[in-house]
Coordinates of C-alpha atoms in Angstrom, one line a residue:
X10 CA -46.0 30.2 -19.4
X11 CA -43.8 29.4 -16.4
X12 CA -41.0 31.0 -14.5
X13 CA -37.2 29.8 -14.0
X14 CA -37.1 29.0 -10.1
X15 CA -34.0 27.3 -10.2
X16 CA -31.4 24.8 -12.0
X17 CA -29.6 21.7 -10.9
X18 CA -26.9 19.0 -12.5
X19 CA -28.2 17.2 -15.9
X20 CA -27.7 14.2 -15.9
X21 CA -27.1 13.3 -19.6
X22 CA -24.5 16.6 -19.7
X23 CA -22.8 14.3 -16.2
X24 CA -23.1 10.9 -18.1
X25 CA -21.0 12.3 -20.8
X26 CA -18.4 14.5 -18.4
X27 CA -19.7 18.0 -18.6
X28 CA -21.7 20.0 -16.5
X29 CA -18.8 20.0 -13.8
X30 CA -20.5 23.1 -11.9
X31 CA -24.5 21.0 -11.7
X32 CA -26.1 24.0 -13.1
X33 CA -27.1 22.9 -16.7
X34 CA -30.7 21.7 -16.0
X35 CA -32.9 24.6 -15.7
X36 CA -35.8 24.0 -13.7
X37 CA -39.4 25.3 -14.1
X38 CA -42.5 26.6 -12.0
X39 CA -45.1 23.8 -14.2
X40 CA -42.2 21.1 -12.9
X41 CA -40.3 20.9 -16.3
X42 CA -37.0 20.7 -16.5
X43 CA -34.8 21.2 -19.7
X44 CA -31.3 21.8 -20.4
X45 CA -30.3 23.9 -23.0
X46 CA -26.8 22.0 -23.6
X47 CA -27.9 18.7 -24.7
X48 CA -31.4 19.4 -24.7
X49 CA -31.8 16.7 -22.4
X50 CA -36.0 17.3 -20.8
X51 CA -37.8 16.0 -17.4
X52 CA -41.4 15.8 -18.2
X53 CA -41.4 16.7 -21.7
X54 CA -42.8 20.3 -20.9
X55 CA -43.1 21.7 -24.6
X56 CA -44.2 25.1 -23.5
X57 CA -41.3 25.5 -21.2
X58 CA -38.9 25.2 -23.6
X59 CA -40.1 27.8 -25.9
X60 CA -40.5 29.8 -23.0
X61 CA -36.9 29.5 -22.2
X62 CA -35.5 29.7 -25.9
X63 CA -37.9 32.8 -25.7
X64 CA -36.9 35.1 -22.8
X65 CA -32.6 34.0 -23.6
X66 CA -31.9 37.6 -25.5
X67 CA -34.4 39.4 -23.1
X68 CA -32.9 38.0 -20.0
X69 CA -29.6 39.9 -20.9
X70 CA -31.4 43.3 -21.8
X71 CA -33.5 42.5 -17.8
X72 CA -30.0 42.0 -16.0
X73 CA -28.7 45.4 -17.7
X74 CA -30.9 47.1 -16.1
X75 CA -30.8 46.1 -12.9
X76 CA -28.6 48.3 -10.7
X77 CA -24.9 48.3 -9.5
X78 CA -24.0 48.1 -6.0
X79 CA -21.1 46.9 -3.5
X80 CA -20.7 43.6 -3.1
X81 CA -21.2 44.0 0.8
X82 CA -20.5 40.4 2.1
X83 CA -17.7 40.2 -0.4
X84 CA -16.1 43.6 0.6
X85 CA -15.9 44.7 -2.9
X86 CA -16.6 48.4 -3.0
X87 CA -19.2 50.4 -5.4
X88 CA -16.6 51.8 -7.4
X89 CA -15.2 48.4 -8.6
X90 CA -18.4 47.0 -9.5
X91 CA -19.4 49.6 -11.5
X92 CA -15.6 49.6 -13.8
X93 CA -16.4 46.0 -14.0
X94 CA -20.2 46.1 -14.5
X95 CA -21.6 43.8 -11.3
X96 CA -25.2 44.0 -11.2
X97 CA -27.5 42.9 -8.3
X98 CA -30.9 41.7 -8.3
X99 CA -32.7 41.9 -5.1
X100 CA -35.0 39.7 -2.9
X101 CA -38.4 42.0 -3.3
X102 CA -39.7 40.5 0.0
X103 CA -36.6 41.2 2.2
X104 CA -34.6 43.5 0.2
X105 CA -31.5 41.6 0.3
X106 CA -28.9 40.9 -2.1
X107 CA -30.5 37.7 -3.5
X108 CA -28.1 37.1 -7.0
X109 CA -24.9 38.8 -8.2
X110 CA -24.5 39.2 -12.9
X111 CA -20.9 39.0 -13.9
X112 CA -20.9 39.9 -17.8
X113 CA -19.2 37.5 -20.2
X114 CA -17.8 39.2 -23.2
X115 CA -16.9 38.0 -26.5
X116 CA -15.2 40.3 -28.9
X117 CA -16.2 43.2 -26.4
X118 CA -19.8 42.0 -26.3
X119 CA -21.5 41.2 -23.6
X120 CA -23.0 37.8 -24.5
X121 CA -24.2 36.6 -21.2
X122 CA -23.8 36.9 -17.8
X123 CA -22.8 34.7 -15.3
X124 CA -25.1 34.4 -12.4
X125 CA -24.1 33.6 -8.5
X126 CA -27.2 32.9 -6.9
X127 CA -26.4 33.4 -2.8
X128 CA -25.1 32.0 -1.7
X129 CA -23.1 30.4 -4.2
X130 CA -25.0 28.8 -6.9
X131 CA -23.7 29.9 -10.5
X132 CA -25.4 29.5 -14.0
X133 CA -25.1 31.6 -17.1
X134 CA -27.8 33.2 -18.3
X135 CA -27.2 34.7 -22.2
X136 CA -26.1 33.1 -25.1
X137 CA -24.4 29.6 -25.2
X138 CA -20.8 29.9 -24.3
X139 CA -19.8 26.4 -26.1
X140 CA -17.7 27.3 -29.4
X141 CA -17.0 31.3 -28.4
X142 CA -14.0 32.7 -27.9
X143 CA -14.9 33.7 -24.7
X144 CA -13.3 36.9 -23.0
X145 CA -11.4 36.7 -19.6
X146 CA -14.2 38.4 -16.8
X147 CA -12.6 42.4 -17.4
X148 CA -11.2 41.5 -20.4
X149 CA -12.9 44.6 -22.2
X150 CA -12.0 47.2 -19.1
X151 CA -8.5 45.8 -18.6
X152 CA -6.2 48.9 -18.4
X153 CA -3.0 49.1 -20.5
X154 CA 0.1 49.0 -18.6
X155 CA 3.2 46.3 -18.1
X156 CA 1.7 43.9 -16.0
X157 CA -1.9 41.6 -16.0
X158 CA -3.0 40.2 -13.1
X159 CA -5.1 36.4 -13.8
X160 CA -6.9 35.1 -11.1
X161 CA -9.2 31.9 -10.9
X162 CA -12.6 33.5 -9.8
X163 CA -14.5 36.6 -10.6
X164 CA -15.1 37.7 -7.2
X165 CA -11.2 37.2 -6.1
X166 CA -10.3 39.7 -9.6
X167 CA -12.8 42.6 -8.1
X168 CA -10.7 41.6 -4.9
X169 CA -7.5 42.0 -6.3
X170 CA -8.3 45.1 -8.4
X171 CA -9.5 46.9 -5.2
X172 CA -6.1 46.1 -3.0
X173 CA -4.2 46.9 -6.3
X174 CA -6.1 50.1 -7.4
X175 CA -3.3 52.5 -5.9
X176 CA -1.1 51.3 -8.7
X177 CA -4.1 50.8 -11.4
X178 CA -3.3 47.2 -12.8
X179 CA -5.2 46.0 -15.0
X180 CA -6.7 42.4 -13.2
X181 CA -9.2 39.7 -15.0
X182 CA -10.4 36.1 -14.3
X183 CA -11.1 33.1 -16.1
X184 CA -15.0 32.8 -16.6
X185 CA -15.2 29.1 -15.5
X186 CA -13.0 28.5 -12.8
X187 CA -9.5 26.6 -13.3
X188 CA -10.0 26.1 -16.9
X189 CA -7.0 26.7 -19.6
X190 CA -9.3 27.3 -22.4
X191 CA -9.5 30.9 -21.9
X192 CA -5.6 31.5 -22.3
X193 CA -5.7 30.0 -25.4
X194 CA -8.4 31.8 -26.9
X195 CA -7.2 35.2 -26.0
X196 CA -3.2 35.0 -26.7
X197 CA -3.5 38.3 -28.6
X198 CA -4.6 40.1 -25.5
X199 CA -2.1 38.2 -23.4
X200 CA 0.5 39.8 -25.8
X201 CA -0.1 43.3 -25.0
X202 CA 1.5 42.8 -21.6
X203 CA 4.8 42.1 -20.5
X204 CA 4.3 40.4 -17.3
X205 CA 1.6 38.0 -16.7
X206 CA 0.7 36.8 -13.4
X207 CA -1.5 34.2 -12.3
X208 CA -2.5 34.2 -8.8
X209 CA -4.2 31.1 -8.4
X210 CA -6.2 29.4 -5.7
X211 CA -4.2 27.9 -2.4
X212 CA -5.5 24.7 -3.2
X213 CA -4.8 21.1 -5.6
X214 CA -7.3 22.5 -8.5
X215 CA -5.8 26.2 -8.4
X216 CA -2.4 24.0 -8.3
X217 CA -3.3 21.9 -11.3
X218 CA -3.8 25.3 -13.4
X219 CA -0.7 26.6 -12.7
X220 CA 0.6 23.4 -14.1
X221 CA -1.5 23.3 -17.3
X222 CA -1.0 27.2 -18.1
X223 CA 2.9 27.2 -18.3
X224 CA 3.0 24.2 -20.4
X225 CA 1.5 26.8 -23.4
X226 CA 3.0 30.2 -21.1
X227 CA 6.1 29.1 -19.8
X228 CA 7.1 32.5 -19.0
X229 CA 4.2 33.2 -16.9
X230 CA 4.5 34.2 -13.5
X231 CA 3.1 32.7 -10.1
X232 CA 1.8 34.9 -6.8
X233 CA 2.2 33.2 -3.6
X234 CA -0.4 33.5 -1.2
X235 CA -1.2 33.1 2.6
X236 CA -5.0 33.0 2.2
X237 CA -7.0 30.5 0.0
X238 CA -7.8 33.1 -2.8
X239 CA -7.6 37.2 -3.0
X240 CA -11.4 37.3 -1.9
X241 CA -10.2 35.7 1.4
X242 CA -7.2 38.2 1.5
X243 CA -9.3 41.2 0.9
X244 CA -12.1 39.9 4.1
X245 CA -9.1 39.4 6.4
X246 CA -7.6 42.5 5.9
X247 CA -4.6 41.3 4.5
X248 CA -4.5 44.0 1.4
X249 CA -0.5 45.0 2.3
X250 CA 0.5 41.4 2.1
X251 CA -1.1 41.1 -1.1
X252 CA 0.4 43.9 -3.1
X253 CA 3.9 42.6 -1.6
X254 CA 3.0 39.3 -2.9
X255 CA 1.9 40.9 -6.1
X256 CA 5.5 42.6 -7.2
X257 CA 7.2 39.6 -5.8
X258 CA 5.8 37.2 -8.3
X259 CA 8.3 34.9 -9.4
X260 CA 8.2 32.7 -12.5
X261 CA 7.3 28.9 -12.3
X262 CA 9.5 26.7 -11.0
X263 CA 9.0 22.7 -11.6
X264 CA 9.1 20.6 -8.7
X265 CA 12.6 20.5 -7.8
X266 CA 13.9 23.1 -9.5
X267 CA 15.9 25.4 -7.3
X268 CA 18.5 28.4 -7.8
X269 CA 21.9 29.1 -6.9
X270 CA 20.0 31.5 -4.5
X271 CA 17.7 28.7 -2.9
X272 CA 20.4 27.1 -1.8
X273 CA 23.2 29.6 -1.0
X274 CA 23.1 29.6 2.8
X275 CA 23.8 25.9 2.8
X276 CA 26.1 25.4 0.5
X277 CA 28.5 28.3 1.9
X278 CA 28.2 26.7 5.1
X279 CA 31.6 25.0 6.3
X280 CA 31.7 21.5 6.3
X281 CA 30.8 19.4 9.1
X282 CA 31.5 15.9 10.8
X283 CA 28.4 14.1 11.5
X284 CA 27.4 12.1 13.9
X285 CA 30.1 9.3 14.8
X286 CA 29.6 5.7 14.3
X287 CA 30.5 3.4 17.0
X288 CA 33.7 2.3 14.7
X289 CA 36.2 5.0 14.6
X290 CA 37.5 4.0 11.5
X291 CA 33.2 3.7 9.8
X292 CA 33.3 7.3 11.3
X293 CA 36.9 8.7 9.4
X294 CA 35.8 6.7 5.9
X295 CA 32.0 8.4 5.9
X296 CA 32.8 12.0 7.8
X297 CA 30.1 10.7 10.3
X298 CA 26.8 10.4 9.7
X299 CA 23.9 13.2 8.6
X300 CA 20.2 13.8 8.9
X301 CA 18.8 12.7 4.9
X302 CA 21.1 9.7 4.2
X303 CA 21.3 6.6 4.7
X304 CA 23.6 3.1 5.0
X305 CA 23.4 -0.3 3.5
X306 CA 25.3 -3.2 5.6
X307 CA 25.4 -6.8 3.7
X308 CA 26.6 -10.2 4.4
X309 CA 26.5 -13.9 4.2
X310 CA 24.7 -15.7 7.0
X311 CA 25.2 -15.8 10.2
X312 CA 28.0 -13.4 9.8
X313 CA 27.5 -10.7 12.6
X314 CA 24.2 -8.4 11.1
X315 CA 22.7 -8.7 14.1
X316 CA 25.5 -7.7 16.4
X317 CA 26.9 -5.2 14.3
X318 CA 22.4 -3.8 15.0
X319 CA 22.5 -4.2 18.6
X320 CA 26.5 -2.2 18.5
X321 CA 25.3 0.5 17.0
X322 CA 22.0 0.8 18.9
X323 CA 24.4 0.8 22.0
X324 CA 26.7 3.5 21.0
X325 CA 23.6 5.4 19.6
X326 CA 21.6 5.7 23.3
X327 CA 24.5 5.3 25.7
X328 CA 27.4 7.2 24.4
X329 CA 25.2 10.0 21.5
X330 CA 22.3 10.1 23.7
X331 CA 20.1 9.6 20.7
X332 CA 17.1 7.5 20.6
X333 CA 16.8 5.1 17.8
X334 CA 14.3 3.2 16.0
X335 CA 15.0 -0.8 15.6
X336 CA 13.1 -2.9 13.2
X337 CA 14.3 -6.5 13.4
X338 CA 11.9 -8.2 11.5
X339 CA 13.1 -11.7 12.5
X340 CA 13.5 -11.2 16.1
X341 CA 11.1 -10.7 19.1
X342 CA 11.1 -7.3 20.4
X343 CA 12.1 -8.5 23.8
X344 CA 15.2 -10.6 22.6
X345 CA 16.6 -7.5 20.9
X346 CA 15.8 -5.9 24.2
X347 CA 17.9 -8.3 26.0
X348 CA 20.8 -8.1 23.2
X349 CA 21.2 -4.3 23.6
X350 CA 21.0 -4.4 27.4
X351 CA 23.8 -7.0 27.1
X352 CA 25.9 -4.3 24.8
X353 CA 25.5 -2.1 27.8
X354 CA 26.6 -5.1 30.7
X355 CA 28.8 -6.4 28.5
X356 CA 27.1 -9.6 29.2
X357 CA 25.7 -12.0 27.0
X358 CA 21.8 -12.0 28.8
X359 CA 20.4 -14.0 25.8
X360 CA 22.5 -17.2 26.3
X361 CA 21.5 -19.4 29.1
X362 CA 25.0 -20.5 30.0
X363 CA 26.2 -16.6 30.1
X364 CA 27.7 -15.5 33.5
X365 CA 25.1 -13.4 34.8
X366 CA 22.6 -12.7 37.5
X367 CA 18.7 -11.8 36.9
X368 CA 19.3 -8.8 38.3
X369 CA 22.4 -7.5 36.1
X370 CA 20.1 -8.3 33.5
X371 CA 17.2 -6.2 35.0
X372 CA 19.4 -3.2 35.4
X373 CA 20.9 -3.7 32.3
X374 CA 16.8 -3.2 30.7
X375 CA 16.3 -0.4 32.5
X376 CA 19.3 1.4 31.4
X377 CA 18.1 1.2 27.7
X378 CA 15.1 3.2 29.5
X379 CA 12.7 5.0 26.5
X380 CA 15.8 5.3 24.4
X381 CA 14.9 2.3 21.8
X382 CA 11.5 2.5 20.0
X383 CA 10.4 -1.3 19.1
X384 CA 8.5 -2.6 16.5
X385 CA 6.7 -5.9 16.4
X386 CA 6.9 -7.5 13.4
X387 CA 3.8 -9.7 13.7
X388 CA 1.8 -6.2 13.2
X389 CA 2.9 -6.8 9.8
X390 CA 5.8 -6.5 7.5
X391 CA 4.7 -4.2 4.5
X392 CA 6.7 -1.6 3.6
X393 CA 3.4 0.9 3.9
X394 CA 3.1 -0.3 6.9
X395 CA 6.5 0.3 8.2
X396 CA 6.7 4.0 6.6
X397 CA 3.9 4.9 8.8
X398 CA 5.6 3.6 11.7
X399 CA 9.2 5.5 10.9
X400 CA 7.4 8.8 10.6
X401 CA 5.9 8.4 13.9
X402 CA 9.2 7.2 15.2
X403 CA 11.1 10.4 14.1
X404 CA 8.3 12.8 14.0
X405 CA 6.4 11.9 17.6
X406 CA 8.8 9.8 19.5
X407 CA 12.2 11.8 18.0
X408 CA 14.4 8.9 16.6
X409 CA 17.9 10.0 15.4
X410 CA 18.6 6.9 13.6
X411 CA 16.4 4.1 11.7
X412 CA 17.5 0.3 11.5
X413 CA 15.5 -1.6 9.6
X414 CA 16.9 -5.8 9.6
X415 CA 16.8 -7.9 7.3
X416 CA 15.6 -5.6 4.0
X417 CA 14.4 -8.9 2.2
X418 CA 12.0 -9.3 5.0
X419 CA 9.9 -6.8 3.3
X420 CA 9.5 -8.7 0.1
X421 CA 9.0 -12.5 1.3
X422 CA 6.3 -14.5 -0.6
X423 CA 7.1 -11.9 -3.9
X424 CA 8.1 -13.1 -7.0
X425 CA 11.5 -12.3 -8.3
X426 CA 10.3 -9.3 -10.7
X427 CA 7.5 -8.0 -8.3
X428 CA 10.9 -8.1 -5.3
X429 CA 13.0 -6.2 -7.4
X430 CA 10.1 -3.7 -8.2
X431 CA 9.4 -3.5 -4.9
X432 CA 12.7 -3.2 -3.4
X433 CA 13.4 0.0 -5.7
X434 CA 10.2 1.6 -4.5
X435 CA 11.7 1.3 -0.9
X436 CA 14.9 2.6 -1.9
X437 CA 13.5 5.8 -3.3
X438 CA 10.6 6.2 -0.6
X439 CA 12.9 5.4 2.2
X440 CA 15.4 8.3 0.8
X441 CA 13.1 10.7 0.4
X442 CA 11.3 10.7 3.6
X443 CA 15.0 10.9 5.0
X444 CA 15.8 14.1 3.7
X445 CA 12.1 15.5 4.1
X446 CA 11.8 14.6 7.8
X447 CA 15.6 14.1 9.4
X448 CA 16.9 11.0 10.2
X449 CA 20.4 8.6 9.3
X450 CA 18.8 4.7 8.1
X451 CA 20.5 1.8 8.2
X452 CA 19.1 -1.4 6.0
X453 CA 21.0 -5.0 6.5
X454 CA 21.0 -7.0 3.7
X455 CA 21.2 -10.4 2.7
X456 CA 23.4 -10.8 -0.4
X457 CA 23.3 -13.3 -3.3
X458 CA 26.4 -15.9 -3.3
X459 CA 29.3 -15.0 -5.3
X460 CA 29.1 -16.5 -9.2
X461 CA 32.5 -17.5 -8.4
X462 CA 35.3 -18.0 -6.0
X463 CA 34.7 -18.4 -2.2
X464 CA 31.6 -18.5 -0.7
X465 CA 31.0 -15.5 1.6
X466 CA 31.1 -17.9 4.6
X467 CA 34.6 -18.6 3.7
X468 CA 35.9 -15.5 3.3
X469 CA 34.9 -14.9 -0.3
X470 CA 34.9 -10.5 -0.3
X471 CA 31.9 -8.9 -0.8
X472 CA 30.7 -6.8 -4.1
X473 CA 28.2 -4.4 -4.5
X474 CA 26.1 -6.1 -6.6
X475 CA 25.8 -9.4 -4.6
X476 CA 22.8 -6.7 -2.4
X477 CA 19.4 -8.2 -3.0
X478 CA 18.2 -5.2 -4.8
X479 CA 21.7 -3.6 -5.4
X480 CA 20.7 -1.3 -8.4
X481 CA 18.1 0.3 -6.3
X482 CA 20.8 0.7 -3.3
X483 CA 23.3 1.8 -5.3
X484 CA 20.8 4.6 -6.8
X485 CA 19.3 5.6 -3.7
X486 CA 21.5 5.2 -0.7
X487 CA 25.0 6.9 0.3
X488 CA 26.8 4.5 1.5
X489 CA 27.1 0.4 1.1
X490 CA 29.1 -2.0 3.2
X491 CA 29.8 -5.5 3.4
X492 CA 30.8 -7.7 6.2
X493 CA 33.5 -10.2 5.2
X494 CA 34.3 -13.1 7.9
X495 CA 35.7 -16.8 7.5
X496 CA 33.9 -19.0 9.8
X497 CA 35.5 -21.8 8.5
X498 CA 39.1 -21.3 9.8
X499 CA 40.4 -23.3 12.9
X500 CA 41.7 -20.0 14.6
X501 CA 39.5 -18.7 17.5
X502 CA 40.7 -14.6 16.8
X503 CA 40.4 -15.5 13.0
X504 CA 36.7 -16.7 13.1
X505 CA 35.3 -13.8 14.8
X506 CA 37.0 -11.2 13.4
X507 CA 35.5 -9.5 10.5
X508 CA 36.4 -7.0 7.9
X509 CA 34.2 -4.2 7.2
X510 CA 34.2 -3.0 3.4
X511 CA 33.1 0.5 2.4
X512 CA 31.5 -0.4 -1.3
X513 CA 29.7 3.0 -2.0
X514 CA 30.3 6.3 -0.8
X515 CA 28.2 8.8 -3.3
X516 CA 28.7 12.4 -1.1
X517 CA 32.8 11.5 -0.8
X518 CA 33.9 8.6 -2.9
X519 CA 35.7 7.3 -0.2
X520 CA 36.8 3.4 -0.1
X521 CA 38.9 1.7 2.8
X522 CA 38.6 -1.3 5.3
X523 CA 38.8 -2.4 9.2
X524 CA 38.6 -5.2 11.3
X525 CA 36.1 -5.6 14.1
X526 CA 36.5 -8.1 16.5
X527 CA 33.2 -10.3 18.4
X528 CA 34.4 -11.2 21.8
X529 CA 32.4 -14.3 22.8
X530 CA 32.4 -13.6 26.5
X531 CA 31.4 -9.6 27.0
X532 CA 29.3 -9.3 23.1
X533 CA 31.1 -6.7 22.1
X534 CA 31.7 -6.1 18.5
X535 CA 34.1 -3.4 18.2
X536 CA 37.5 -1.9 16.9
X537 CA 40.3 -1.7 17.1
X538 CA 41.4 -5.8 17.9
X539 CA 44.4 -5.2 20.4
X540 CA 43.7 -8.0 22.9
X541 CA 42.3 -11.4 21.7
X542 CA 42.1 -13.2 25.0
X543 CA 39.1 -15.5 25.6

């Protein structure tokens, strides 16, 4: 006959999706290897499986009698393990802990026992558990009382029980980890309490749980934890925060979900301007501009995108102090360089016929100093891409503001359907990574030409829905603006004057207009229009 020495994954039981702990081979002193799930055998060792079918009741009557002991490297104390019946075998050769038996009840019966093998190897040893009704782990020595205490390991409910046995709550744990079968099973004994609180693991599979058990429970309630699980509470002497976090338990709440409570501090809090815009009448239309949201500029071609950029860029670092990030995605970095630098001179340094000398146009690049953060678009133009470079820009380098130009640039080469698909992913991703790290964006947009009437280089007015993309915009963004100019008109004020067109406004529902003018000589692009000389 031969001895169990050990057990590993089967791989028929993985083939098929079970056998998530690897413990459903059972392995054998002759080299056999049989698993007593699917019956799946290494080396066809006849005897050893009717040794094992054999010693399966008498293993359970062997673990009874071996003896009960604190759970030293746990911290679990005598008296816990013996309410909750935690045996301990013993290495005979060292006479250290070598396995701890957990029983697993059915109908109050132990049926089995489930064995962690230090240092943490598990199996269960007993009778199949696949079909039974099986029993929470202290199911049958749960006290009565109002409130049950769930937890997603055995070792963490011993934990709990211990930091919780001033105020003797009753505390159990799912035999087999984050698995919702065991709620199911044992809704009767559920019932008996009037609180039930789950305190799951700090981690995606403890979160999972949570989700799965209020779909059937949803008036369950949820602990909140500053260790992984209550074992690692208990071992870092964190048994006061624990109970706190006990009686505070607070029933699910979706993602999203918040109370008047959550969010009473800020909405009793006085309203307040934002940041200005450099248009004074941009900054009386929006209230100013706020960390989380976020501005959609659109016009024809060639009808002042990029100056209206390099304006606001200006007033940003020179006159807020803020730094801004600047994504033209048509435009070398060092051109837009020399555009901002000519805001500040009020020179125009990109034209070669411009009256200027090299080093007005030095000084004027030094003044931008570390104020601007640059991106290159021949790194590459994917939106992914880009997100990673905004949350650098706002997290690490501390942009205030985020100007992405043109939008389209992020879709070229796309077919119409997988444009549109992808310009509403932007929207929503750009929105949310707004409010969740702080920072104002601006987008400029090409727009579609107008089904009918003037063409937008003729004055024809802009619409919201001319936006490449507008149903995502108008979903996602606070505020939408067009840029109306006639560049066909004979008149030098005229043909560089534009009006600016608040669309959208979601957070105020404002509407109104104003004129900015472009002065050809200095670049600036700015209102009021008092003088028009040239």
């Amino acid at each position: 006959m031969s001895d169990i020495i050990g057990d590993e994954a089967c791989p028929k039981c993985r083939s098929q999706g079970h056998d998530r702990t690897g413990n459903h081979l059972i392995i054998f002193s002759d080299g056999g290897k049989h698993c007593n799930k699917c019956g799946h055998t290494v080396n066809n060792k006849k005897d050893t499986i009717r040794m094992q079918v054999k010693t399966k009741s008498t293993d359970i009557k062997a673990i009874k009698e071996l003896p009960i002991k604190a759970l030293q490297d746990r911290g679990i104390d005598q008296t816990t393990c013996e309410l909750y019946g935690i045996r301990t075998a013993f290495d005979e050769s060292t006479g250290k802990p070598d396995s701890y038996y957990y029983p697993i009840t059915v109908r109050g019966s132990v049926v089995a026992y489930k064995q962690r093998k230090l240092p943490k190897t598990f199996s269960i040893i007993g009778q199949p558990l696949k079909g039974q009704q099986v029993e929470f782990i202290g199911q049958s020595v749960a006290v009565e009382g109002k409130r049950l205490l769930i937890t997603e390991g055995q070792d963490d409910a011993l934990a709990a029980y211990q930091m919780l046995s001033k105020y003797k709550q009753a505390v159990v744990s799912v035999p087999h980890g984050a698995n919702i079968n065991c709620f199911t099973d044992n809704k009767k004994f559920l019932a008996k309490y009037e609180e039930v609180i789950v305190c799951p693991d700090q981690d995606e599979q403890g979160q999972k749980l949570v989700k799965d058990i209020v779909k059937l429970f949803p008036d369950i309630k949820i602990m909140d934890i500053t260790e992984k699980d209550p074992n690692a509470m208990l071992l870092n002497g964190k048994e006061k925060s624990f109970v706190n976090s006990y009686f505070k338990a607070k029933s699910f709440k979706p993602d999203g979900f918040v109370t008047v409570d959550d969010v009473f501090d800020e909405a009793t809090r006085m309203p307040e301007w934002g940041r200005a815009w450099c248009w004074d009448s941009l900054t009386k239309l929006t209230y100013g501009r706020r960390d989380g949201e976020g501005a959609y500029f659109g016009s024809g071609v060639k009808m002042g995108k990029s100056e209206a950029v390099n304006q606001i860029v200006h007033y940003d670092t020179q006159v807020l102090g803020d730094k801004v990030a600047v994504f033209k995605l048509e435009e070398k970095p060092s051109m837009t360089v020399r555009k901002i630098a000519g805001k500040i001179a009020h020179k125009q340094f990109h034209k070669p016929d411009a009256d200027f000398t090299q080093q007005e146009l030095i000084d004027g690049v030094e003044a931008i100093g570390d104020s601007v953060i640059l991106y290159d678009s021949y790194v590459s133009t994917k939106w992914d891409d880009l997100k990673l470079a905004i949350r650098h820009a706002v997290v690490v380098e501390g942009a205030k503001t985020v100007i992405i130009d043109p939008l389209t640039r992020l879709t070229t080469g796309m077919v119409a359907s997988d444009a549109n698909t992808e310009l509403e992913r932007i929207a929503d991703e750009i929105s949310k990574l707004a409010k969740d790290i702080g920072f104002f964006y601006i987008f400029f947009c090409h727009l579609k030409s107008p089904q009918t009437g003037k063409a937008h280089e003729e004055g024809g007015k802009v619409r919201s829905n001319q936006f490449t993309g507008s149903r995502a915009m108008m979903r996602a963004c606070y505020y939408m603006i067009g840029i109306e100019r006639d560049k066909t008109v004979d008149d030098p004020i005229q043909r560089n004057t534009s009006s600016f067109v608040l669309l959208e406004d979601r957070a105020f529902g404002n509407v109104g207009s104003f004129d900015v003018y472009y002065n050809r000589d200095t670049g600036d692009y700015l209102e009021p229009v008092q003088e028009f000389g040239r």
